mmCIF file of C-alpha atoms and ligand atoms in Angstrom:
data_model
loop_
_atom_site.group_PDB
_atom_site.id
_atom_site.type_symbol
_atom_site.label_atom_id
_atom_site.label_comp_id
_atom_site.label_asym_id
_atom_site.label_seq_id
_atom_site.Cartn_x
_atom_site.Cartn_y
_atom_site.Cartn_z
ATOM 1 C CA SER A 1106 1.367 32.537 28.264
ATOM 2 C CA PRO A 1107 0.952 28.136 27.994
ATOM 3 C CA ARG A 1108 3.060 26.945 25.030
ATOM 4 C CA ARG A 1109 1.949 24.466 22.930
ATOM 5 C CA MET A 1110 3.932 21.229 21.096
ATOM 6 C CA VAL A 1111 2.427 20.617 18.239
ATOM 7 C CA VAL A 1112 3.739 16.061 17.969
ATOM 8 C CA VAL A 1113 3.915 14.752 14.479
ATOM 9 C CA ARG A 1114 3.868 10.549 14.355
ATOM 10 C CA ALA A 1115 4.881 9.077 11.962
ATOM 11 C CA GLU A 1116 2.222 6.535 11.732
ATOM 12 C CA ALA A 1117 -0.876 5.933 8.932
ATOM 13 C CA ILE A 1118 -4.204 8.063 9.291
ATOM 14 C CA ASN A 1119 -5.502 7.163 7.872
ATOM 15 C CA PRO A 1120 -6.514 2.761 8.705
ATOM 16 C CA ASP A 1121 -9.176 1.675 7.049
ATOM 17 C CA ILE A 1122 -10.516 4.170 3.724
ATOM 18 C CA ARG A 1123 -9.726 1.967 0.507
ATOM 19 C CA LYS A 1124 -6.436 0.174 1.822
ATOM 20 C CA THR A 1125 -6.159 -1.753 -1.519
ATOM 21 C CA GLU A 1126 -5.039 0.815 -3.439
ATOM 22 C CA GLU A 1127 -2.226 2.541 -3.229
ATOM 23 C CA LYS A 1128 -2.528 5.635 -3.282
ATOM 24 C CA VAL A 1129 -6.064 7.146 -2.143
ATOM 25 C CA VAL A 1130 -7.074 9.747 -4.727
ATOM 26 C CA ASP A 1131 -10.210 11.260 -5.465
ATOM 27 C CA SER A 1132 -10.514 13.699 -9.011
ATOM 28 C CA VAL A 1133 -14.424 15.888 -8.954
ATOM 29 C CA VAL A 1134 -15.079 17.925 -11.889
ATOM 30 C CA VAL A 1135 -15.913 21.396 -11.942
ATOM 31 C CA THR A 1136 -16.776 23.608 -14.517
ATOM 32 C CA ASP A 1137 -15.962 27.206 -12.534
ATOM 33 C CA LEU A 1138 -12.273 26.772 -11.944
ATOM 34 C CA ALA A 1139 -9.999 29.594 -12.304
ATOM 35 C CA LYS A 1140 -7.277 27.249 -12.736
ATOM 36 C CA PRO A 1141 -7.241 23.855 -15.094
ATOM 37 C CA LEU A 1142 -6.315 21.582 -11.841
ATOM 38 C CA THR A 1143 -5.912 22.639 -7.831
ATOM 39 C CA ALA A 1144 -4.818 19.529 -5.093
ATOM 40 C CA TYR A 1145 -5.418 19.789 -1.611
ATOM 41 C CA CYS A 1146 -4.093 17.876 0.562
ATOM 42 C CA ARG A 1147 -5.485 15.355 3.132
ATOM 43 C CA CYS A 1148 -2.832 14.638 4.985
ATOM 44 C CA TRP A 1149 -2.407 16.644 7.087
ATOM 45 C CA ARG A 1150 1.583 16.982 5.846
ATOM 46 C CA SER A 1151 1.695 19.857 3.447
ATOM 47 C CA ALA A 1152 3.040 23.074 4.245
ATOM 48 C CA THR A 1153 0.735 24.249 1.654
ATOM 49 C CA PHE A 1154 -1.925 23.183 3.350
ATOM 50 C CA PRO A 1155 -4.716 22.997 1.826
ATOM 51 C CA LEU A 1156 -2.624 22.788 -1.294
ATOM 52 C CA CYS A 1157 -0.836 19.122 -1.884
ATOM 53 C CA ASP A 1158 2.391 19.452 -2.062
ATOM 54 C CA GLY A 1159 3.321 16.173 -2.774
ATOM 55 C CA SER A 1160 4.838 15.834 1.035
ATOM 56 C CA HIS A 1161 2.098 12.533 0.720
ATOM 57 C CA VAL A 1162 4.554 10.869 -0.955
ATOM 58 C CA LYS A 1163 7.643 11.242 1.762
ATOM 59 C CA HIS A 1164 4.803 9.698 4.263
ATOM 60 C CA ASN A 1165 3.501 7.175 3.083
ATOM 61 C CA LYS A 1166 6.912 5.610 1.779
ATOM 62 C CA ALA A 1167 7.138 6.210 5.762
ATOM 63 C CA THR A 1168 3.932 5.427 7.223
ATOM 64 C CA GLY A 1169 2.497 2.569 4.466
ATOM 65 C CA ASP A 1170 -0.491 4.993 4.311
ATOM 66 C CA ASN A 1171 -2.234 4.823 0.944
ATOM 67 C CA VAL A 1172 -3.708 8.907 1.071
ATOM 68 C CA GLY A 1173 -3.225 11.491 -1.763
ATOM 69 C CA PRO A 1174 -5.348 14.296 -3.093
ATOM 70 C CA LEU A 1175 -8.367 15.365 -3.259
ATOM 71 C CA LEU A 1176 -8.484 16.614 -7.218
ATOM 72 C CA LEU A 1177 -10.544 19.463 -8.929
ATOM 73 C CA LYS A 1178 -10.624 20.276 -12.419
ATOM 74 C CA LYS A 1179 -12.162 22.201 -14.894
ATOM 75 C CA GLN A 1180 -14.122 21.019 -17.847
HETATM 76 FE FE1 FES B 697 -1.077 16.009 1.945
HETATM 77 FE FE2 FES B 697 -0.960 15.930 -0.419
HETATM 78 S S1 FES B 697 1.079 16.506 0.853
HETATM 79 S S2 FES B 697 -2.291 14.669 0.188
#
């Protein structure tokens, strides 16, 4: 069977969204949530994807990118 190779390039994945911000993080307040806070990865680098594990910090440092998680907050 053919083997697949995953290539992760050390380059920014956000070319033009809100580049004046140090880190693009968005929060949504939701009433019907089991946990008080859940962070969803938007940098595609998390080992616990789709949850954020903080890997965006290393990615941002290595590439000059400014990606950050989507936060769901329980009201
Ligand atoms: Fe991807 Fe935090 S690890 S946004």
